[in-house]
Amino acid sequence: MNRRLLVRTVKKGDVMLKRTNETQPLRVLIVEDSEDDTLLVADQLELDGGRPVEWQRVETEQALTDALQQHWDIVLSDYTMPHLSGMRALEVVRQHDLDLPFIFVSGTIGENTAVKAMKSGAQDYVMKDNLSRLMPAVERELEEAQQRRERRQTEQRLRKLSLVVEQAADSVLITDPNGFIEYVNPAFERMTGYSRAEAVDGKPSLIKSGRHDQAFYHGIWETVTKGDIFRGTLINRKKNGELFYEEKVITPLKDEQGHVTHLVSTGRDITERVKAEEARAQLAAILEATTDLVAIFDLDGCLNYLNHAGYRLLGLDPAVDLSKFCLKELFPERIKQQLQSEAWPIAYRTGSWSGETALRRMDEIEVPVSQVLLVHRDAAGEVEYLSTIARDISERKRFEAELQHQATHDILTGLPNRILLMDRLGAEMERARHANNFVAVLFLDMDNFKRINDSMGHAIGDALLQQIAGRLQAALRPNDTIARYGGDEFAIIAGDLTRSESVLAVLRKIYAVFERPMSLGLQEAYITFCTGIAIYPHDGANVEDLLRNAGTAMYRAVGAGHNQYRFYAPDMNARSHELLTLETDLRLAFKRNEFIVYYQPKAELSTGRIVAVEGLIRWQHPQRGLVSPAGFVSMLEESGLIISVGEWILSQACAEFREMAFQGMRISVNVSASQFNDPELLHKVSHIMRQENMPPDALELEVTENIVMQDPAAAADTLRKLQALGIRIAIDDFGTGYSSLSYLKRFPLDAIKIDQSFVRDLILDANDAAIVEASITLGKKLGLEVVAEGVETKEQFEFLRSHGCDLAQGYFVSRPLSKSELIDLLREQAGK
C-alpha cells in the first residue's frame, strides 16, 4: 500500500478508497463492471478534486440497492454493463432519492442516448476518454443538487404553512403596506361572514363597528407602520351586523432593507369569553355586595374564595391566606359533627342541604347562621367544588330567645314561670327515674304578704318579691329550679337527691337566707314562709300529681300557722322533725365538745401484732349515751358540719396519738368528700402536722374510690401534695366504687383497704374469695400495702394471711377502743 497524499485500499469485487485528509471526504458510489475503469475514475477525482474521496464500486442491482442504504454525495455509472444496465441503475437511484446527483461515465454512450438519459433523470454524462471534465461536472451537480434540495424543502414548508393558515382556527388577514387586503383565510370568512372575494382588495375597515374612535385606529396604524407589533382587543361587526370581540395581533413583515412589505393580522373571536368574564364580574360584584357570607371550598374542605361579608362575619383579615382555613377552623366541634354526619351526605346525594348551624369567629365567638351547602359537579358528574351561603341570624335568635324567655319567665322577678316549671319538673323526674334518685317540689307561700302590699303599696310589694327571688337564687344550687308560681307563691324543684330526707338540706338553706331582714323602703321586715313539700316518686308519678300534692301540703302548712312546713306524706313530717332536731343537737354537740375519738387497731397478718390504728368519731350524748356514727355522720355531711368536725377529728387524733407516744405506730383518719374538696384542706392538714409534731409516715388519710374518681386529675394533684407533706394515702372501701384501673395506677397511693362487704362471706362465697384474692394480687403488683376490713373470724384471718394480705382490721383483731383501752392493749402486747 503506497502512502502519498492518499491511501488506496483495493478489494476484489467491492473496492473502497480512502484518503487521509482533514477535509470532509467526497463520497462516491460507482456503478461499474470494470475494476480498472473504476480506479481510473477514482484517481481522476482525487487528482482534480483536491479533497479526500471515499468510494465504493457495485455492478449488480442488489449491490446497488444495498449500497444506497448509506449516504452518498454522487452516483457515477457506466451505461453498458453485463449485469446491470445504466438506465436501470438510474431508475433504482431515482426511486431511492430524486435529488441524488447521477452522472453517466461511459465510453460507448452516444448523443441521442445521452439526451434520453438526461430526460430520464441523469444530470450529465462524461466520456471515459475525456475524464478531465469529470470533476467540474461533479462539482456543478453537487451544487445544483443542494439547490434542488433547498428549493424542495422551501416548497414543502410553504405548502405546510399554507395548509396551516388555511386550516387555522384563528382568522388570518394579509394586507399590503397601504392596508389593502391581499389574502384572508377560511377562519376569517367564518368569523366575519365576508367571503374571500368580498374581502380581497378591500380594507379591514369593512368590519369596523364604530365602537372605537379614530384615535384608536390611528394608534394601531402608527404602531404597525413603524414596524412594531400591535396586540389588543377590538369590537368589530360581522356582515350580518352582529358585534363581536376580536383578540387581534398585527405583525409587520419587512424586507432586507427593513421596509414594511406586508401586514399580517391574526384574530380570534373572544365574544363568549368576554361575556363570561363580564358575567363573572357582575356575579363577583353581587357576591361582594351581599350581606350574606359566600364561600367556595375545594374537595378537602379548604377555602378558595370568601366574599367581603364572609371576611367581616368571621373576623378575618382581608390579607390572610385563605387556603390555610378549612371547615374545621370555621365551625365549632358540634357543628362539624353535624355537617359531616348529616349535611354533607345529603348535599352529595341531592346537590344541596340547608339548615341552621353556627360559625366560629377568629375571636372564638359563635355566630348562629342559616346555611345552605351546595355540591357542584362537572359535565361528567364528578364533584368539582363545594360552596356555602350563610346568613347571620343572631338578631333573630336573640328575638326568639327574648320571646321564649317572656313566654317562660315571670316578668317581675325574671324567674321561670309555671310553664317552664312544669317542663323542667318533667325533665328532672325522667332523670331521677333513670338514676333511681328523688326529686322534691317545694311550694312557698309568704306569710303576711297581703298586709305588706296593702299597707306599703304595690311598688314596695313588687320590690320585695324581687328581693326574695334574688335570695332564693343565691341560696340554692345552680341546677335547682326556682319559679314564681303566682302572686306571693314560689316553687322550687330540687333534683339529684339520693335520699328523700336530703330535701331538708334545701329547706335549711332557705331558712338560713331569710334569717336576715328584708328591706322595705325605709323599713325592714323579717319574712317567713309556709312550705309544702312533695317528693317523687312517693307523692306522685307525673308532673300534675306532684305539683297538686305539693300545693296540698302547702295549704296544710298554712293551716298550721306562720313559718311552718309540711310534707305531703305524713310520716315524712315526723321524720323531718326528727332530723332537724338531730341537726340542732349535732351543732350543740360540737360546741359542747361531746364528740370523742375511738381507735380500731390494725394487726399485721404475718405476726399478729398491732402496728396501726384508725381514728373513728363517737358522740357522747348527755341523755342517749355513746352514739354510733351510723346515726349521725350522714347528717354531718348534709348540714355542712363535716368540714369543721372532720378537722377536729384529725387534730384530736394526732394530739392523742402524740400523747400515747408509741414508736413505729401510725394512725389513719377518714377524709369525707366535703373535706377533700375543701380548698383549705392542705393548709389545715399541714398546720395540724406541725402543731402536733407528727413524724413522717405516722399519719395516713383514707379516701374512698368515689371521691377521687369524681375528678381524677384534680384528685391526683391533691394526693401528690398531701404525700409531699409526709402523709400516707390509702384508698378506703376498695372494690365498691367505680374506679378505673388506668387512673388508679397513676394515683400516688400507699395502701388499699378491701371493703368488709367482700371479707364478710369470703369463706362461704367463692366469688367474694376471688375478689379478695384478686385485690390482694393487684395491690402487690402496684407496690401497695393491702388492708382487709371487717375481719371477724379466725378463718377469715387465716385466709387473708395465706394469700399475702398485709394488715387485718375488725372485731377478730379488736373492737374500736377508747384512748385508755388502746393504751392498755398496746402495753399488754409490748409486755409479751
Short mmCIF file of N, CA and C in Angstrom, two decimals, residues 469-606:
data_model
loop_
_atom_site.label_atom_id
_atom_site.label_comp_id
_atom_site.label_asym_id
_atom_site.label_seq_id
_atom_site.Cartn_x
_atom_site.Cartn_y
_atom_site.Cartn_z
N ALA A 469 -86.73 36.62 95.27
CA ALA A 469 -86.22 35.83 94.14
C ALA A 469 -84.70 35.79 94.16
N GLY A 470 -84.09 36.96 94.43
CA GLY A 470 -82.63 37.02 94.46
C GLY A 470 -82.05 36.18 95.57
N ARG A 471 -82.65 36.22 96.75
CA ARG A 471 -82.12 35.43 97.88
C ARG A 471 -82.27 33.93 97.63
N LEU A 472 -83.40 33.55 97.07
CA LEU A 472 -83.60 32.13 96.78
C LEU A 472 -82.57 31.63 95.76
N GLN A 473 -82.31 32.44 94.75
CA GLN A 473 -81.33 32.04 93.73
C GLN A 473 -79.94 31.92 94.33
N ALA A 474 -79.59 32.82 95.25
CA ALA A 474 -78.27 32.77 95.88
C ALA A 474 -78.13 31.59 96.82
N ALA A 475 -79.25 31.12 97.39
CA ALA A 475 -79.19 30.07 98.40
C ALA A 475 -79.08 28.68 97.80
N LEU A 476 -79.68 28.46 96.67
CA LEU A 476 -79.80 27.10 96.15
C LEU A 476 -78.77 26.79 95.08
N ARG A 477 -78.70 25.52 94.71
CA ARG A 477 -77.72 25.05 93.72
C ARG A 477 -78.08 25.56 92.32
N PRO A 478 -77.08 25.70 91.45
CA PRO A 478 -77.36 26.20 90.09
C PRO A 478 -78.34 25.33 89.32
N ASN A 479 -78.34 24.01 89.60
CA ASN A 479 -79.22 23.12 88.85
C ASN A 479 -80.61 23.00 89.45
N ASP A 480 -80.85 23.65 90.60
CA ASP A 480 -82.20 23.70 91.16
C ASP A 480 -83.01 24.76 90.40
N THR A 481 -84.30 24.52 90.25
CA THR A 481 -85.19 25.47 89.57
C THR A 481 -86.02 26.22 90.61
N ILE A 482 -85.99 27.56 90.53
CA ILE A 482 -86.80 28.42 91.40
C ILE A 482 -87.76 29.16 90.49
N ALA A 483 -89.05 29.03 90.73
CA ALA A 483 -90.06 29.63 89.87
C ALA A 483 -91.04 30.46 90.70
N ARG A 484 -91.58 31.50 90.06
CA ARG A 484 -92.70 32.21 90.69
C ARG A 484 -93.98 31.57 90.18
N TYR A 485 -94.71 30.96 91.11
CA TYR A 485 -95.89 30.19 90.71
C TYR A 485 -97.11 31.10 90.55
N GLY A 486 -97.06 32.26 91.19
CA GLY A 486 -98.18 33.18 91.09
C GLY A 486 -98.33 33.97 92.38
N GLY A 487 -98.63 35.28 92.28
CA GLY A 487 -98.81 36.10 93.47
C GLY A 487 -97.59 36.06 94.35
N ASP A 488 -97.75 35.66 95.62
CA ASP A 488 -96.63 35.57 96.55
C ASP A 488 -96.19 34.12 96.75
N GLU A 489 -96.51 33.26 95.80
CA GLU A 489 -96.12 31.85 95.87
C GLU A 489 -94.91 31.57 94.98
N PHE A 490 -93.95 30.84 95.55
CA PHE A 490 -92.76 30.41 94.80
C PHE A 490 -92.70 28.89 94.85
N ALA A 491 -92.11 28.32 93.81
CA ALA A 491 -91.94 26.86 93.76
C ALA A 491 -90.49 26.54 93.48
N ILE A 492 -90.00 25.48 94.11
CA ILE A 492 -88.60 25.07 93.94
C ILE A 492 -88.58 23.59 93.56
N ILE A 493 -87.77 23.27 92.55
CA ILE A 493 -87.52 21.87 92.17
C ILE A 493 -86.08 21.55 92.59
N ALA A 494 -85.93 20.57 93.44
CA ALA A 494 -84.60 20.11 93.88
C ALA A 494 -84.41 18.68 93.40
N GLY A 495 -83.49 18.49 92.47
CA GLY A 495 -83.23 17.15 91.91
C GLY A 495 -81.95 16.55 92.45
N ASP A 496 -81.61 15.36 91.92
CA ASP A 496 -80.38 14.64 92.30
C ASP A 496 -80.32 14.38 93.80
N LEU A 497 -81.44 14.04 94.41
CA LEU A 497 -81.46 13.71 95.84
C LEU A 497 -81.30 12.20 95.99
N THR A 498 -80.27 11.79 96.71
CA THR A 498 -80.02 10.36 96.88
C THR A 498 -80.96 9.75 97.91
N ARG A 499 -81.49 10.60 98.83
CA ARG A 499 -82.47 10.15 99.82
C ARG A 499 -83.56 11.19 99.91
N SER A 500 -84.75 10.77 100.25
CA SER A 500 -85.85 11.73 100.36
C SER A 500 -85.58 12.75 101.46
N GLU A 501 -84.85 12.32 102.52
CA GLU A 501 -84.55 13.24 103.62
C GLU A 501 -83.61 14.36 103.21
N SER A 502 -82.94 14.20 102.07
CA SER A 502 -81.97 15.22 101.64
C SER A 502 -82.63 16.55 101.34
N VAL A 503 -83.96 16.55 101.16
CA VAL A 503 -84.65 17.80 100.90
C VAL A 503 -84.57 18.73 102.11
N LEU A 504 -84.31 18.18 103.26
CA LEU A 504 -84.19 19.03 104.45
C LEU A 504 -83.01 19.98 104.35
N ALA A 505 -81.94 19.55 103.66
CA ALA A 505 -80.80 20.44 103.45
C ALA A 505 -81.23 21.66 102.63
N VAL A 506 -82.10 21.42 101.64
CA VAL A 506 -82.62 22.53 100.83
C VAL A 506 -83.45 23.46 101.72
N LEU A 507 -84.27 22.87 102.56
CA LEU A 507 -85.12 23.66 103.45
C LEU A 507 -84.28 24.50 104.41
N ARG A 508 -83.20 23.90 104.92
CA ARG A 508 -82.33 24.65 105.84
C ARG A 508 -81.70 25.86 105.15
N LYS A 509 -81.29 25.68 103.90
CA LYS A 509 -80.69 26.80 103.17
C LYS A 509 -81.69 27.94 102.96
N ILE A 510 -82.95 27.56 102.69
CA ILE A 510 -83.99 28.58 102.50
C ILE A 510 -84.19 29.35 103.81
N TYR A 511 -84.31 28.62 104.93
CA TYR A 511 -84.47 29.29 106.22
C TYR A 511 -83.29 30.20 106.52
N ALA A 512 -82.08 29.73 106.17
CA ALA A 512 -80.87 30.48 106.53
C ALA A 512 -80.82 31.84 105.84
N VAL A 513 -81.22 31.91 104.55
CA VAL A 513 -81.08 33.19 103.82
C VAL A 513 -82.14 34.19 104.25
N PHE A 514 -83.19 33.73 104.95
CA PHE A 514 -84.21 34.68 105.40
C PHE A 514 -84.11 34.96 106.91
N GLU A 515 -82.96 34.58 107.49
CA GLU A 515 -82.72 34.97 108.87
C GLU A 515 -82.41 36.45 108.98
N ARG A 516 -81.92 37.04 107.89
CA ARG A 516 -81.67 38.49 107.85
C ARG A 516 -82.94 39.20 107.40
N PRO A 517 -83.17 40.42 107.86
CA PRO A 517 -84.38 41.15 107.48
C PRO A 517 -84.33 41.60 106.03
N MET A 518 -85.49 41.85 105.44
CA MET A 518 -85.61 42.35 104.07
C MET A 518 -85.85 43.86 104.13
N SER A 519 -85.36 44.55 103.14
CA SER A 519 -85.54 45.99 103.07
C SER A 519 -86.88 46.31 102.41
N LEU A 520 -87.69 47.13 103.15
CA LEU A 520 -88.98 47.56 102.61
C LEU A 520 -88.98 49.09 102.58
N GLY A 521 -88.30 49.62 101.61
CA GLY A 521 -88.16 51.08 101.55
C GLY A 521 -87.30 51.55 102.70
N LEU A 522 -87.86 52.39 103.57
CA LEU A 522 -87.13 52.91 104.73
C LEU A 522 -87.23 51.97 105.91
N GLN A 523 -88.00 50.90 105.78
CA GLN A 523 -88.20 49.97 106.88
C GLN A 523 -87.58 48.62 106.56
N GLU A 524 -87.48 47.77 107.57
CA GLU A 524 -87.03 46.41 107.40
C GLU A 524 -88.07 45.47 107.99
N ALA A 525 -88.13 44.27 107.46
CA ALA A 525 -89.09 43.29 107.98
C ALA A 525 -88.52 41.90 107.80
N TYR A 526 -88.83 41.01 108.74
CA TYR A 526 -88.43 39.61 108.62
C TYR A 526 -89.53 38.86 107.87
N ILE A 527 -89.11 38.07 106.91
CA ILE A 527 -90.05 37.35 106.05
C ILE A 527 -90.01 35.86 106.39
N THR A 528 -91.19 35.29 106.52
CA THR A 528 -91.29 33.84 106.74
C THR A 528 -92.23 33.24 105.70
N PHE A 529 -92.14 31.90 105.57
CA PHE A 529 -92.94 31.19 104.57
C PHE A 529 -93.61 29.98 105.20
N CYS A 530 -94.70 29.61 104.60
CA CYS A 530 -95.27 28.28 104.84
C CYS A 530 -94.94 27.43 103.62
N THR A 531 -94.38 26.26 103.85
CA THR A 531 -93.83 25.46 102.77
C THR A 531 -94.49 24.09 102.71
N GLY A 532 -94.90 23.71 101.51
CA GLY A 532 -95.42 22.37 101.26
C GLY A 532 -94.44 21.59 100.41
N ILE A 533 -94.21 20.30 100.76
CA ILE A 533 -93.18 19.50 100.09
C ILE A 533 -93.79 18.19 99.60
N ALA A 534 -93.57 17.89 98.32
CA ALA A 534 -93.93 16.59 97.74
C ALA A 534 -92.70 16.00 97.09
N ILE A 535 -92.56 14.68 97.20
CA ILE A 535 -91.34 14.03 96.72
C ILE A 535 -91.67 12.94 95.71
N TYR A 536 -90.98 13.02 94.58
CA TYR A 536 -91.10 11.97 93.55
C TYR A 536 -90.13 10.85 93.92
N PRO A 537 -90.51 9.57 93.82
CA PRO A 537 -91.76 9.07 93.22
C PRO A 537 -92.87 8.79 94.23
N HIS A 538 -92.61 9.02 95.54
CA HIS A 538 -93.58 8.62 96.56
C HIS A 538 -94.89 9.39 96.45
N ASP A 539 -94.82 10.69 96.14
CA ASP A 539 -96.01 11.54 96.23
C ASP A 539 -96.62 11.88 94.87
N GLY A 540 -96.23 11.21 93.84
CA GLY A 540 -96.80 11.47 92.52
C GLY A 540 -95.91 10.94 91.43
N ALA A 541 -96.53 10.28 90.42
CA ALA A 541 -95.76 9.68 89.33
C ALA A 541 -95.71 10.57 88.11
N ASN A 542 -96.50 11.69 88.12
CA ASN A 542 -96.44 12.61 86.99
C ASN A 542 -96.40 14.04 87.51
N VAL A 543 -96.16 14.98 86.58
CA VAL A 543 -95.96 16.39 86.95
C VAL A 543 -97.18 16.95 87.65
N GLU A 544 -98.35 16.73 87.07
CA GLU A 544 -99.57 17.33 87.62
C GLU A 544 -99.84 16.83 89.05
N ASP A 545 -99.70 15.54 89.27
CA ASP A 545 -99.95 14.98 90.60
C ASP A 545 -98.97 15.53 91.62
N LEU A 546 -97.68 15.60 91.23
CA LEU A 546 -96.66 16.06 92.17
C LEU A 546 -96.89 17.52 92.56
N LEU A 547 -97.23 18.38 91.57
CA LEU A 547 -97.50 19.79 91.87
C LEU A 547 -98.76 19.93 92.73
N ARG A 548 -99.78 19.18 92.40
CA ARG A 548 -101.03 19.28 93.17
C ARG A 548 -100.80 18.85 94.62
N ASN A 549 -100.01 17.80 94.82
CA ASN A 549 -99.77 17.32 96.17
C ASN A 549 -98.86 18.25 96.96
N ALA A 550 -97.91 18.90 96.25
CA ALA A 550 -97.09 19.91 96.94
C ALA A 550 -97.95 21.08 97.38
N GLY A 551 -98.92 21.46 96.52
CA GLY A 551 -99.85 22.53 96.89
C GLY A 551 -100.71 22.14 98.08
N THR A 552 -101.15 20.90 98.09
CA THR A 552 -101.95 20.42 99.23
C THR A 552 -101.15 20.49 100.52
N ALA A 553 -99.88 20.07 100.44
CA ALA A 553 -99.01 20.12 101.62
C ALA A 553 -98.81 21.55 102.08
N MET A 554 -98.73 22.49 101.12
CA MET A 554 -98.55 23.90 101.49
C MET A 554 -99.77 24.42 102.23
N TYR A 555 -100.97 24.08 101.77
CA TYR A 555 -102.17 24.55 102.47
C TYR A 555 -102.25 23.97 103.88
N ARG A 556 -101.74 22.77 104.05
CA ARG A 556 -101.68 22.19 105.40
C ARG A 556 -100.75 23.02 106.29
N ALA A 557 -99.61 23.44 105.70
CA ALA A 557 -98.65 24.24 106.46
C ALA A 557 -99.25 25.59 106.82
N VAL A 558 -99.98 26.21 105.86
CA VAL A 558 -100.64 27.49 106.12
C VAL A 558 -101.65 27.32 107.24
N GLY A 559 -102.37 26.23 107.24
CA GLY A 559 -103.36 25.98 108.28
C GLY A 559 -102.74 25.80 109.65
N ALA A 560 -101.46 25.39 109.67
CA ALA A 560 -100.79 25.17 110.95
C ALA A 560 -100.23 26.46 111.54
N GLY A 561 -100.23 27.55 110.80
CA GLY A 561 -99.72 28.82 111.30
C GLY A 561 -98.55 29.32 110.48
N HIS A 562 -97.93 30.42 110.93
CA HIS A 562 -96.81 31.02 110.21
C HIS A 562 -95.54 30.19 110.35
N ASN A 563 -94.70 30.32 109.30
CA ASN A 563 -93.35 29.73 109.30
C ASN A 563 -93.39 28.23 109.59
N GLN A 564 -94.31 27.54 108.92
CA GLN A 564 -94.45 26.10 109.08
C GLN A 564 -94.13 25.40 107.76
N TYR A 565 -93.80 24.13 107.83
CA TYR A 565 -93.63 23.32 106.62
C TYR A 565 -94.32 21.99 106.85
N ARG A 566 -94.80 21.42 105.77
CA ARG A 566 -95.44 20.13 105.84
C ARG A 566 -95.08 19.30 104.60
N PHE A 567 -94.85 18.01 104.82
CA PHE A 567 -94.68 17.07 103.72
C PHE A 567 -96.05 16.53 103.33
N TYR A 568 -96.20 16.14 102.09
CA TYR A 568 -97.45 15.55 101.65
C TYR A 568 -97.65 14.20 102.35
N ALA A 569 -96.54 13.45 102.50
CA ALA A 569 -96.61 12.16 103.20
C ALA A 569 -96.49 12.42 104.70
N PRO A 570 -97.49 12.04 105.52
CA PRO A 570 -97.48 12.36 106.96
C PRO A 570 -96.26 11.81 107.68
N ASP A 571 -95.82 10.60 107.33
CA ASP A 571 -94.68 10.02 108.04
C ASP A 571 -93.40 10.82 107.83
N MET A 572 -93.33 11.52 106.69
CA MET A 572 -92.16 12.35 106.43
C MET A 572 -92.11 13.55 107.38
N ASN A 573 -93.25 14.01 107.83
CA ASN A 573 -93.25 15.15 108.74
C ASN A 573 -92.57 14.78 110.06
N ALA A 574 -92.91 13.60 110.54
CA ALA A 574 -92.29 13.15 111.79
C ALA A 574 -90.79 12.92 111.59
N ARG A 575 -90.47 12.28 110.47
CA ARG A 575 -89.06 12.01 110.19
C ARG A 575 -88.26 13.30 110.04
N SER A 576 -88.85 14.29 109.34
CA SER A 576 -88.14 15.55 109.13
C SER A 576 -87.94 16.28 110.45
N HIS A 577 -88.95 16.20 111.33
CA HIS A 577 -88.80 16.84 112.64
C HIS A 577 -87.66 16.20 113.42
N GLU A 578 -87.59 14.89 113.31
CA GLU A 578 -86.53 14.16 113.99
C GLU A 578 -85.15 14.55 113.45
N LEU A 579 -85.05 14.67 112.12
CA LEU A 579 -83.76 15.02 111.50
C LEU A 579 -83.34 16.45 111.84
N LEU A 580 -84.30 17.38 111.83
CA LEU A 580 -83.97 18.76 112.18
C LEU A 580 -83.54 18.86 113.63
N THR A 581 -84.18 18.06 114.49
CA THR A 581 -83.77 18.03 115.89
C THR A 581 -82.36 17.48 116.02
N LEU A 582 -82.07 16.43 115.21
CA LEU A 582 -80.73 15.83 115.22
C LEU A 582 -79.69 16.85 114.80
N GLU A 583 -80.00 17.62 113.78
CA GLU A 583 -79.03 18.62 113.31
C GLU A 583 -78.76 19.66 114.40
N THR A 584 -79.84 20.09 115.06
CA THR A 584 -79.67 21.07 116.15
C THR A 584 -78.80 20.48 117.26
N ASP A 585 -79.07 19.22 117.60
CA ASP A 585 -78.28 18.56 118.65
C ASP A 585 -76.81 18.43 118.25
N LEU A 586 -76.58 18.13 116.95
CA LEU A 586 -75.19 17.98 116.48
C LEU A 586 -74.43 19.29 116.58
N ARG A 587 -75.09 20.38 116.23
CA ARG A 587 -74.42 21.68 116.32
C ARG A 587 -74.08 21.99 117.79
N LEU A 588 -75.01 21.66 118.69
CA LEU A 588 -74.75 21.87 120.10
C LEU A 588 -73.65 20.94 120.59
N ALA A 589 -73.65 19.69 120.07
CA ALA A 589 -72.64 18.72 120.48
C ALA A 589 -71.25 19.19 120.13
N PHE A 590 -71.11 19.80 118.98
CA PHE A 590 -69.79 20.29 118.56
C PHE A 590 -69.33 21.43 119.47
N LYS A 591 -70.29 22.31 119.78
CA LYS A 591 -69.94 23.44 120.66
C LYS A 591 -69.63 22.96 122.08
N ARG A 592 -70.28 21.90 122.53
CA ARG A 592 -70.12 21.41 123.92
C ARG A 592 -69.03 20.33 124.04
N ASN A 593 -68.30 20.07 122.94
CA ASN A 593 -67.22 19.08 122.95
C ASN A 593 -67.72 17.69 123.34
N GLU A 594 -68.86 17.29 122.78
CA GLU A 594 -69.42 15.97 123.09
C GLU A 594 -68.86 14.88 122.19
N PHE A 595 -68.09 15.25 121.15
CA PHE A 595 -67.50 14.24 120.26
C PHE A 595 -66.20 13.74 120.87
N ILE A 596 -65.94 12.43 120.69
CA ILE A 596 -64.69 11.82 121.14
C ILE A 596 -64.16 10.93 120.02
N VAL A 597 -62.89 10.55 120.15
CA VAL A 597 -62.25 9.69 119.15
C VAL A 597 -62.03 8.30 119.75
N TYR A 598 -62.48 7.27 119.03
CA TYR A 598 -62.20 5.87 119.37
C TYR A 598 -61.20 5.35 118.32
N TYR A 599 -60.48 4.29 118.69
CA TYR A 599 -59.42 3.78 117.82
C TYR A 599 -59.63 2.30 117.58
N GLN A 600 -59.61 1.92 116.30
CA GLN A 600 -59.71 0.48 115.99
C GLN A 600 -58.35 0.01 115.49
N PRO A 601 -57.76 -0.97 116.18
CA PRO A 601 -56.42 -1.46 115.82
C PRO A 601 -56.41 -2.19 114.47
N LYS A 602 -55.22 -2.20 113.85
CA LYS A 602 -54.95 -2.97 112.64
C LYS A 602 -53.78 -3.89 112.96
N ALA A 603 -53.95 -5.20 112.69
CA ALA A 603 -52.91 -6.18 113.03
C ALA A 603 -52.17 -6.63 111.79
N GLU A 604 -50.88 -6.86 111.97
CA GLU A 604 -50.04 -7.39 110.91
C GLU A 604 -50.34 -8.89 110.79
N LEU A 605 -50.77 -9.33 109.63
CA LEU A 605 -51.21 -10.72 109.46
C LEU A 605 -50.06 -11.71 109.65
N SER A 606 -48.88 -11.35 109.27
CA SER A 606 -47.75 -12.29 109.36
C SER A 606 -47.33 -12.53 110.80
#
